[in-house]
């Protein structure tokens, strides 16, 4: 549990964004310095015994004032550089006792300057604050006629608020201290609920779930420790919500037996009530239910179900011939467009309505055809009428490069930037500037790599498409399904959204493209005996019979690439793996080996898991602080000195420090500071990094989507967990990331077994049925 100390803040020693290291002086209850004998003691111990300490906490630049007394809530730790220090989760301004502290404290009270503070001290000594707070009329008598009764009452009100805040903060830290919640949680609760905050939280700890960083497991543990009933119905409902949110198989809808299992996992005893728990979830707008055509019940997170429903309604609206969609903007004639007859025929099919899909495997010219169409639109209507976007920065860059190559004066951006991402103030989620009430201004929108888009992001785009907007989605349904829930591309194709299917290979007739086509059509395929990219021989098997052999094949190949100077083994090569952990070929273990091989330590030890010039990747959509000393930072997306960094963006470490890492990102160019909470351990999927960034020498296949790399190593992992992950779509996606040369590392038999498993069809959704049939959104 948390401890509480009282100390005088003297000055700020270091700052990392909002994390600060403070020099403070401990006080006794009476406010006197603690006398000690320093003879024969080390300097750090002597300073500590004299009351001098360091406090690490989180505070805005102007939130604290020097020489005022604060109560800090946290725990003592020993830091390798700064020695013994107090790590505070929260702090509150405390009433001082000594003369200098009382004078400074009164100086911040409205209407009380330093001269008035001295008069109050002279009259009431250490009781000056209490007298002004409790008996403002007596304080007025001391300060004279210039200090009106109105001013005295205002000062008393301020001091009473400060006293209540101190008492409430102590109560809140008694409740929250030592439970791992973020430092600002107590402050936000008090701002929202005032004096009632401790009572509200004690009565219903699950209230914390709506605050950033307060996950279900920590909140649930607190609920039980405070004496909550382990089999309470609301707990069973929230266990259900947690299980649905934790699902990593991409289902939108779940069967009743999954709900029962989720409750049984956390609720012991016989009083398991899954039906009642779901009903309570539906009444509370946490869950939604639906029956399939066989009458079987399915359950979903309410927001996910709503997003699926919104996609369906938008698509049905565009497909309904009875609804008028007339606009002065229409798809142009594609007669004489510089494309092949097959491409022209399929593009015409995709443009039958205001919404369409252009589907094709690598080499069929999807982006080329789109570029030609966009060029014609620009010629007809001008540049400002078209927007192009993709799920990732690298995919957006590739799209922009193709447009520039064909002299089309339209750029490309990420979908999040197209929608203008905004961080929500409470829940861990994202809102967008453009939405149903404030639609996107463009009349023609092109989305590339839509196989990566989950139902939530697809719903956000469609809600933001106003009347008369034309939407062409470009993608490959044979690639991996999205990381998030749903399979919008699969379902829209099944529902009959107009689709042009490009099947003719138009470029790069090398082995990579031929293999992708064969895998897509479930045909046999093989690799090249020797690499000769200029002759189309660009996919080779590096045979390895075990994990160590595969690791050595990769290391030796990278060393050969470096020695031959044919490419940069760090920035031109990418290793793609199946799993994040567990396997000897996991992302975490391979990154450790590859960091040592490709970026060995140069003598400077910082205590950070990162090194200067490391290749790193963002593992979670985040707002990250801008480096104020980097003039080239593109901060169009800045929100209060922070910029949005998307899950999967890669960057270069330019300076690794213990508590922060400086990283340069591209597309657009940004230099950011990644704070590291060393005490918090690993970030999400992190390599004990204490943040949401990790090494990127090896990455998962999902995070490679939307990107291409000159040289790709695809690890064919036989670890049981990897076999559960890898499928035909996984292998197809991994191989198709290759630009120049690709290597399969492992056994060809392992790759063949992957092709026997199809993942995309396993996701349970109702999107197709909702588009095709006129059914209500939710059935109970």
PDB file of N, CA and C in Angstrom, residues 422-497:
ATOM      1  N   UNK A 422      -8.832  12.332 -32.445  1.00  0.00           N
ATOM      2  CA  UNK A 422      -8.834  13.101 -31.206  1.00  0.00           C
ATOM      3  C   UNK A 422      -8.926  12.118 -30.054  1.00  0.00           C
ATOM      4  N   UNK A 423      -8.141  12.345 -28.997  1.00  0.00           N
ATOM      5  CA  UNK A 423      -8.179  11.453 -27.842  1.00  0.00           C
ATOM      6  C   UNK A 423      -9.377  11.789 -26.969  1.00  0.00           C
ATOM      7  N   UNK A 424     -10.099  10.749 -26.563  1.00  0.00           N
ATOM      8  CA  UNK A 424     -11.216  10.966 -25.661  1.00  0.00           C
ATOM      9  C   UNK A 424     -10.689  11.348 -24.279  1.00  0.00           C
ATOM     10  N   UNK A 425     -11.482  12.087 -23.530  1.00  0.00           N
ATOM     11  CA  UNK A 425     -10.997  12.634 -22.265  1.00  0.00           C
ATOM     12  C   UNK A 425     -11.024  11.626 -21.136  1.00  0.00           C
ATOM     13  N   UNK A 426     -11.811  10.570 -21.237  1.00  0.00           N
ATOM     14  CA  UNK A 426     -11.921   9.646 -20.130  1.00  0.00           C
ATOM     15  C   UNK A 426     -11.569   8.221 -20.533  1.00  0.00           C
ATOM     16  N   UNK A 427     -12.352   7.644 -21.440  1.00  0.00           N
ATOM     17  CA  UNK A 427     -12.165   6.240 -21.742  1.00  0.00           C
ATOM     18  C   UNK A 427     -10.945   6.042 -22.633  1.00  0.00           C
ATOM     19  N   UNK A 428     -10.358   4.860 -22.565  1.00  0.00           N
ATOM     20  CA  UNK A 428      -9.235   4.540 -23.442  1.00  0.00           C
ATOM     21  C   UNK A 428      -9.784   4.288 -24.835  1.00  0.00           C
ATOM     22  N   UNK A 429      -9.871   5.299 -25.620  1.00  0.00           N
ATOM     23  CA  UNK A 429     -10.420   5.147 -26.958  1.00  0.00           C
ATOM     24  C   UNK A 429     -10.103   6.379 -27.769  1.00  0.00           C
ATOM     25  N   UNK A 430     -10.669   6.435 -28.984  1.00  0.00           N
ATOM     26  CA  UNK A 430     -10.345   7.512 -29.893  1.00  0.00           C
ATOM     27  C   UNK A 430     -11.629   8.043 -30.505  1.00  0.00           C
ATOM     28  N   UNK A 431     -11.699   9.352 -30.612  1.00  0.00           N
ATOM     29  CA  UNK A 431     -12.781   9.987 -31.333  1.00  0.00           C
ATOM     30  C   UNK A 431     -12.196  10.664 -32.565  1.00  0.00           C
ATOM     31  N   UNK A 432     -13.059  11.112 -33.460  1.00  0.00           N
ATOM     32  CA  UNK A 432     -12.603  11.745 -34.697  1.00  0.00           C
ATOM     33  C   UNK A 432     -13.347  13.054 -34.900  1.00  0.00           C
ATOM     34  N   UNK A 433     -12.641  14.020 -35.463  1.00  0.00           N
ATOM     35  CA  UNK A 433     -13.269  15.306 -35.768  1.00  0.00           C
ATOM     36  C   UNK A 433     -14.385  15.121 -36.776  1.00  0.00           C
ATOM     37  N   UNK A 434     -14.097  14.362 -37.842  1.00  0.00           N
ATOM     38  CA  UNK A 434     -15.097  14.157 -38.883  1.00  0.00           C
ATOM     39  C   UNK A 434     -15.988  12.977 -38.515  1.00  0.00           C
ATOM     40  N   UNK A 435     -17.288  13.204 -38.564  1.00  0.00           N
ATOM     41  CA  UNK A 435     -18.249  12.179 -38.184  1.00  0.00           C
ATOM     42  C   UNK A 435     -19.575  12.469 -38.879  1.00  0.00           C
ATOM     43  N   UNK A 436     -20.643  11.858 -38.392  1.00  0.00           N
ATOM     44  CA  UNK A 436     -21.940  12.025 -39.048  1.00  0.00           C
ATOM     45  C   UNK A 436     -22.401  13.485 -39.042  1.00  0.00           C
ATOM     46  N   UNK A 437     -22.151  14.200 -37.964  1.00  0.00           N
ATOM     47  CA  UNK A 437     -22.599  15.594 -37.881  1.00  0.00           C
ATOM     48  C   UNK A 437     -21.615  16.575 -38.522  1.00  0.00           C
ATOM     49  N   UNK A 438     -20.406  16.151 -38.743  1.00  0.00           N
ATOM     50  CA  UNK A 438     -19.388  16.996 -39.384  1.00  0.00           C
ATOM     51  C   UNK A 438     -18.663  16.145 -40.421  1.00  0.00           C
ATOM     52  N   UNK A 439     -19.288  15.932 -41.602  1.00  0.00           N
ATOM     53  CA  UNK A 439     -18.754  14.965 -42.572  1.00  0.00           C
ATOM     54  C   UNK A 439     -17.483  15.442 -43.263  1.00  0.00           C
ATOM     55  N   UNK A 440     -16.791  14.485 -43.834  1.00  0.00           N
ATOM     56  CA  UNK A 440     -15.585  14.779 -44.604  1.00  0.00           C
ATOM     57  C   UNK A 440     -15.928  15.689 -45.786  1.00  0.00           C
ATOM     58  N   UNK A 441     -15.051  16.625 -46.123  1.00  0.00           N
ATOM     59  CA  UNK A 441     -15.378  17.587 -47.191  1.00  0.00           C
ATOM     60  C   UNK A 441     -15.176  17.059 -48.606  1.00  0.00           C
ATOM     61  N   UNK A 442     -14.496  15.905 -48.765  1.00  0.00           N
ATOM     62  CA  UNK A 442     -14.195  15.409 -50.094  1.00  0.00           C
ATOM     63  C   UNK A 442     -15.368  14.596 -50.665  1.00  0.00           C
ATOM     64  N   UNK A 443     -15.533  14.632 -51.984  1.00  0.00           N
ATOM     65  CA  UNK A 443     -16.635  13.919 -52.622  1.00  0.00           C
ATOM     66  C   UNK A 443     -16.210  12.573 -53.200  1.00  0.00           C
ATOM     67  N   UNK A 444     -14.909  12.347 -53.359  1.00  0.00           N
ATOM     68  CA  UNK A 444     -14.397  11.060 -53.813  1.00  0.00           C
ATOM     69  C   UNK A 444     -13.296  10.626 -52.849  1.00  0.00           C
ATOM     70  N   UNK A 445     -13.497   9.490 -52.212  1.00  0.00           N
ATOM     71  CA  UNK A 445     -12.534   9.003 -51.227  1.00  0.00           C
ATOM     72  C   UNK A 445     -12.046   7.623 -51.649  1.00  0.00           C
ATOM     73  N   UNK A 446     -10.728   7.465 -51.681  1.00  0.00           N
ATOM     74  CA  UNK A 446     -10.096   6.197 -52.043  1.00  0.00           C
ATOM     75  C   UNK A 446      -9.394   5.650 -50.803  1.00  0.00           C
ATOM     76  N   UNK A 447      -9.731   4.429 -50.424  1.00  0.00           N
ATOM     77  CA  UNK A 447      -9.094   3.775 -49.287  1.00  0.00           C
ATOM     78  C   UNK A 447      -8.306   2.571 -49.791  1.00  0.00           C
ATOM     79  N   UNK A 448      -7.018   2.541 -49.511  1.00  0.00           N
ATOM     80  CA  UNK A 448      -6.155   1.435 -49.928  1.00  0.00           C
ATOM     81  C   UNK A 448      -5.928   0.485 -48.755  1.00  0.00           C
ATOM     82  N   UNK A 449      -5.563  -0.760 -49.063  1.00  0.00           N
ATOM     83  CA  UNK A 449      -5.240  -1.781 -48.054  1.00  0.00           C
ATOM     84  C   UNK A 449      -6.392  -1.978 -47.058  1.00  0.00           C
ATOM     85  N   UNK A 450      -7.619  -2.083 -47.566  1.00  0.00           N
ATOM     86  CA  UNK A 450      -8.756  -2.143 -46.647  1.00  0.00           C
ATOM     87  C   UNK A 450      -8.906  -3.505 -45.973  1.00  0.00           C
ATOM     88  N   UNK A 451      -8.136  -4.504 -46.372  1.00  0.00           N
ATOM     89  CA  UNK A 451      -8.180  -5.770 -45.635  1.00  0.00           C
ATOM     90  C   UNK A 451      -7.746  -5.565 -44.193  1.00  0.00           C
ATOM     91  N   UNK A 452      -6.983  -4.492 -43.925  1.00  0.00           N
ATOM     92  CA  UNK A 452      -6.495  -4.205 -42.576  1.00  0.00           C
ATOM     93  C   UNK A 452      -7.545  -3.517 -41.705  1.00  0.00           C
ATOM     94  N   UNK A 453      -8.603  -3.009 -42.285  1.00  0.00           N
ATOM     95  CA  UNK A 453      -9.558  -2.184 -41.544  1.00  0.00           C
ATOM     96  C   UNK A 453     -10.544  -3.054 -40.778  1.00  0.00           C
ATOM     97  N   UNK A 454     -10.597  -2.853 -39.448  1.00  0.00           N
ATOM     98  CA  UNK A 454     -11.578  -3.577 -38.655  1.00  0.00           C
ATOM     99  C   UNK A 454     -12.923  -2.861 -38.711  1.00  0.00           C
ATOM    100  N   UNK A 455     -13.933  -3.448 -38.089  1.00  0.00           N
ATOM    101  CA  UNK A 455     -15.280  -2.901 -38.175  1.00  0.00           C
ATOM    102  C   UNK A 455     -15.376  -1.522 -37.524  1.00  0.00           C
ATOM    103  N   UNK A 456     -14.602  -1.275 -36.460  1.00  0.00           N
ATOM    104  CA  UNK A 456     -14.677   0.022 -35.781  1.00  0.00           C
ATOM    105  C   UNK A 456     -14.182   1.149 -36.686  1.00  0.00           C
ATOM    106  N   UNK A 457     -13.032   0.943 -37.337  1.00  0.00           N
ATOM    107  CA  UNK A 457     -12.478   1.982 -38.198  1.00  0.00           C
ATOM    108  C   UNK A 457     -13.334   2.151 -39.457  1.00  0.00           C
ATOM    109  N   UNK A 458     -13.834   1.042 -40.013  1.00  0.00           N
ATOM    110  CA  UNK A 458     -14.687   1.132 -41.193  1.00  0.00           C
ATOM    111  C   UNK A 458     -15.957   1.916 -40.872  1.00  0.00           C
ATOM    112  N   UNK A 459     -16.538   1.672 -39.689  1.00  0.00           N
ATOM    113  CA  UNK A 459     -17.747   2.405 -39.299  1.00  0.00           C
ATOM    114  C   UNK A 459     -17.459   3.892 -39.166  1.00  0.00           C
ATOM    115  N   UNK A 460     -16.283   4.230 -38.611  1.00  0.00           N
ATOM    116  CA  UNK A 460     -15.932   5.639 -38.443  1.00  0.00           C
ATOM    117  C   UNK A 460     -15.826   6.338 -39.800  1.00  0.00           C
ATOM    118  N   UNK A 461     -15.233   5.664 -40.788  1.00  0.00           N
ATOM    119  CA  UNK A 461     -15.123   6.255 -42.131  1.00  0.00           C
ATOM    120  C   UNK A 461     -16.495   6.447 -42.747  1.00  0.00           C
ATOM    121  N   UNK A 462     -17.325   5.425 -42.658  1.00  0.00           N
ATOM    122  CA  UNK A 462     -18.631   5.514 -43.321  1.00  0.00           C
ATOM    123  C   UNK A 462     -19.530   6.543 -42.656  1.00  0.00           C
ATOM    124  N   UNK A 463     -19.454   6.660 -41.346  1.00  0.00           N
ATOM    125  CA  UNK A 463     -20.245   7.698 -40.666  1.00  0.00           C
ATOM    126  C   UNK A 463     -19.806   9.091 -41.107  1.00  0.00           C
ATOM    127  N   UNK A 464     -18.538   9.218 -41.489  1.00  0.00           N
ATOM    128  CA  UNK A 464     -18.006  10.530 -41.866  1.00  0.00           C
ATOM    129  C   UNK A 464     -18.213  10.846 -43.343  1.00  0.00           C
ATOM    130  N   UNK A 465     -18.719   9.900 -44.127  1.00  0.00           N
ATOM    131  CA  UNK A 465     -18.978  10.142 -45.553  1.00  0.00           C
ATOM    132  C   UNK A 465     -20.352  10.794 -45.703  1.00  0.00           C
ATOM    133  N   UNK A 466     -20.362  12.049 -46.119  1.00  0.00           N
ATOM    134  CA  UNK A 466     -21.611  12.787 -46.234  1.00  0.00           C
ATOM    135  C   UNK A 466     -22.390  12.430 -47.478  1.00  0.00           C
ATOM    136  N   UNK A 467     -23.510  13.116 -47.662  1.00  0.00           N
ATOM    137  CA  UNK A 467     -24.368  12.880 -48.822  1.00  0.00           C
ATOM    138  C   UNK A 467     -23.596  13.149 -50.111  1.00  0.00           C
ATOM    139  N   UNK A 468     -23.720  12.243 -51.050  1.00  0.00           N
ATOM    140  CA  UNK A 468     -23.070  12.415 -52.351  1.00  0.00           C
ATOM    141  C   UNK A 468     -21.618  11.974 -52.380  1.00  0.00           C
ATOM    142  N   UNK A 469     -21.080  11.472 -51.264  1.00  0.00           N
ATOM    143  CA  UNK A 469     -19.691  11.006 -51.250  1.00  0.00           C
ATOM    144  C   UNK A 469     -19.578   9.675 -51.986  1.00  0.00           C
ATOM    145  N   UNK A 470     -18.564   9.561 -52.825  1.00  0.00           N
ATOM    146  CA  UNK A 470     -18.272   8.314 -53.531  1.00  0.00           C
ATOM    147  C   UNK A 470     -17.059   7.661 -52.870  1.00  0.00           C
ATOM    148  N   UNK A 471     -17.170   6.368 -52.612  1.00  0.00           N
ATOM    149  CA  UNK A 471     -16.122   5.649 -51.876  1.00  0.00           C
ATOM    150  C   UNK A 471     -15.671   4.439 -52.676  1.00  0.00           C
ATOM    151  N   UNK A 472     -14.368   4.395 -53.018  1.00  0.00           N
ATOM    152  CA  UNK A 472     -13.787   3.215 -53.663  1.00  0.00           C
ATOM    153  C   UNK A 472     -12.764   2.616 -52.714  1.00  0.00           C
ATOM    154  N   UNK A 473     -12.974   1.348 -52.348  1.00  0.00           N
ATOM    155  CA  UNK A 473     -12.095   0.642 -51.418  1.00  0.00           C
ATOM    156  C   UNK A 473     -11.233  -0.347 -52.203  1.00  0.00           C
ATOM    157  N   UNK A 474      -9.937  -0.312 -51.927  1.00  0.00           N
ATOM    158  CA  UNK A 474      -8.971  -1.110 -52.687  1.00  0.00           C
ATOM    159  C   UNK A 474      -8.302  -2.079 -51.722  1.00  0.00           C
ATOM    160  N   UNK A 475      -8.319  -3.352 -52.047  1.00  0.00           N
ATOM    161  CA  UNK A 475      -7.720  -4.297 -51.115  1.00  0.00           C
ATOM    162  C   UNK A 475      -7.664  -5.714 -51.658  1.00  0.00           C
ATOM    163  N   UNK A 476      -7.154  -6.592 -50.816  1.00  0.00           N
ATOM    164  CA  UNK A 476      -6.929  -7.988 -51.177  1.00  0.00           C
ATOM    165  C   UNK A 476      -7.533  -8.860 -50.083  1.00  0.00           C
ATOM    166  N   UNK A 477      -8.667  -9.477 -50.326  1.00  0.00           N
ATOM    167  CA  UNK A 477      -9.328 -10.259 -49.273  1.00  0.00           C
ATOM    168  C   UNK A 477      -8.577 -11.515 -48.860  1.00  0.00           C
ATOM    169  N   UNK A 478      -7.515 -11.867 -49.581  1.00  0.00           N
ATOM    170  CA  UNK A 478      -6.733 -13.044 -49.209  1.00  0.00           C
ATOM    171  C   UNK A 478      -5.693 -12.741 -48.141  1.00  0.00           C
ATOM    172  N   UNK A 479      -5.518 -11.461 -47.818  1.00  0.00           N
ATOM    173  CA  UNK A 479      -4.553 -11.116 -46.779  1.00  0.00           C
ATOM    174  C   UNK A 479      -5.148 -11.377 -45.402  1.00  0.00           C
ATOM    175  N   UNK A 480      -4.297 -11.216 -44.374  1.00  0.00           N
ATOM    176  CA  UNK A 480      -4.737 -11.420 -43.003  1.00  0.00           C
ATOM    177  C   UNK A 480      -5.944 -10.555 -42.689  1.00  0.00           C
ATOM    178  N   UNK A 481      -6.872 -11.062 -41.887  1.00  0.00           N
ATOM    179  CA  UNK A 481      -7.966 -10.211 -41.424  1.00  0.00           C
ATOM    180  C   UNK A 481      -7.423  -9.153 -40.472  1.00  0.00           C
ATOM    181  N   UNK A 482      -8.215  -8.146 -40.140  1.00  0.00           N
ATOM    182  CA  UNK A 482      -7.724  -7.052 -39.291  1.00  0.00           C
ATOM    183  C   UNK A 482      -7.308  -7.534 -37.899  1.00  0.00           C
ATOM    184  N   UNK A 483      -6.488  -6.725 -37.235  1.00  0.00           N
ATOM    185  CA  UNK A 483      -6.139  -7.016 -35.842  1.00  0.00           C
ATOM    186  C   UNK A 483      -7.379  -6.901 -34.972  1.00  0.00           C
ATOM    187  N   UNK A 484      -8.193  -5.891 -35.221  1.00  0.00           N
ATOM    188  CA  UNK A 484      -9.419  -5.696 -34.456  1.00  0.00           C
ATOM    189  C   UNK A 484     -10.516  -6.653 -34.889  1.00  0.00           C
ATOM    190  N   UNK A 485     -11.723  -6.409 -34.413  1.00  0.00           N
ATOM    191  CA  UNK A 485     -12.815  -7.356 -34.646  1.00  0.00           C
ATOM    192  C   UNK A 485     -13.467  -7.156 -36.007  1.00  0.00           C
ATOM    193  N   UNK A 486     -14.118  -8.212 -36.452  1.00  0.00           N
ATOM    194  CA  UNK A 486     -14.859  -8.160 -37.697  1.00  0.00           C
ATOM    195  C   UNK A 486     -14.002  -8.466 -38.915  1.00  0.00           C
ATOM    196  N   UNK A 487     -14.682  -8.562 -40.059  1.00  0.00           N
ATOM    197  CA  UNK A 487     -14.023  -8.782 -41.345  1.00  0.00           C
ATOM    198  C   UNK A 487     -14.808  -8.008 -42.397  1.00  0.00           C
ATOM    199  N   UNK A 488     -14.772  -6.677 -42.350  1.00  0.00           N
ATOM    200  CA  UNK A 488     -15.631  -5.871 -43.227  1.00  0.00           C
ATOM    201  C   UNK A 488     -15.444  -6.158 -44.712  1.00  0.00           C
ATOM    202  N   UNK A 489     -14.198  -6.323 -45.165  1.00  0.00           N
ATOM    203  CA  UNK A 489     -13.987  -6.571 -46.588  1.00  0.00           C
ATOM    204  C   UNK A 489     -14.630  -7.887 -47.001  1.00  0.00           C
ATOM    205  N   UNK A 490     -14.390  -8.941 -46.239  1.00  0.00           N
ATOM    206  CA  UNK A 490     -15.010 -10.241 -46.537  1.00  0.00           C
ATOM    207  C   UNK A 490     -16.520 -10.121 -46.591  1.00  0.00           C
ATOM    208  N   UNK A 491     -17.094  -9.471 -45.582  1.00  0.00           N
ATOM    209  CA  UNK A 491     -18.553  -9.413 -45.461  1.00  0.00           C
ATOM    210  C   UNK A 491     -19.185  -8.541 -46.531  1.00  0.00           C
ATOM    211  N   UNK A 492     -18.543  -7.439 -46.889  1.00  0.00           N
ATOM    212  CA  UNK A 492     -19.104  -6.581 -47.935  1.00  0.00           C
ATOM    213  C   UNK A 492     -19.063  -7.287 -49.287  1.00  0.00           C
ATOM    214  N   UNK A 493     -17.997  -8.055 -49.539  1.00  0.00           N
ATOM    215  CA  UNK A 493     -17.951  -8.842 -50.776  1.00  0.00           C
ATOM    216  C   UNK A 493     -19.069  -9.878 -50.795  1.00  0.00           C
ATOM    217  N   UNK A 494     -19.253 -10.572 -49.654  1.00  0.00           N
ATOM    218  CA  UNK A 494     -20.312 -11.585 -49.581  1.00  0.00           C
ATOM    219  C   UNK A 494     -21.695 -10.966 -49.739  1.00  0.00           C
ATOM    220  N   UNK A 495     -21.842  -9.709 -49.320  1.00  0.00           N
ATOM    221  CA  UNK A 495     -23.148  -9.055 -49.377  1.00  0.00           C
ATOM    222  C   UNK A 495     -23.455  -8.454 -50.741  1.00  0.00           C
ATOM    223  N   UNK A 496     -22.493  -8.491 -51.654  1.00  0.00           N
ATOM    224  CA  UNK A 496     -22.756  -8.022 -53.008  1.00  0.00           C
ATOM    225  C   UNK A 496     -22.424  -6.571 -53.269  1.00  0.00           C
ATOM    226  N   UNK A 497     -21.580  -5.961 -52.451  1.00  0.00           N
ATOM    227  CA  UNK A 497     -21.094  -4.621 -52.777  1.00  0.00           C
ATOM    228  C   UNK A 497     -20.364  -4.712 -54.120  1.00  0.00           C
TER     229      UNK A 497
END
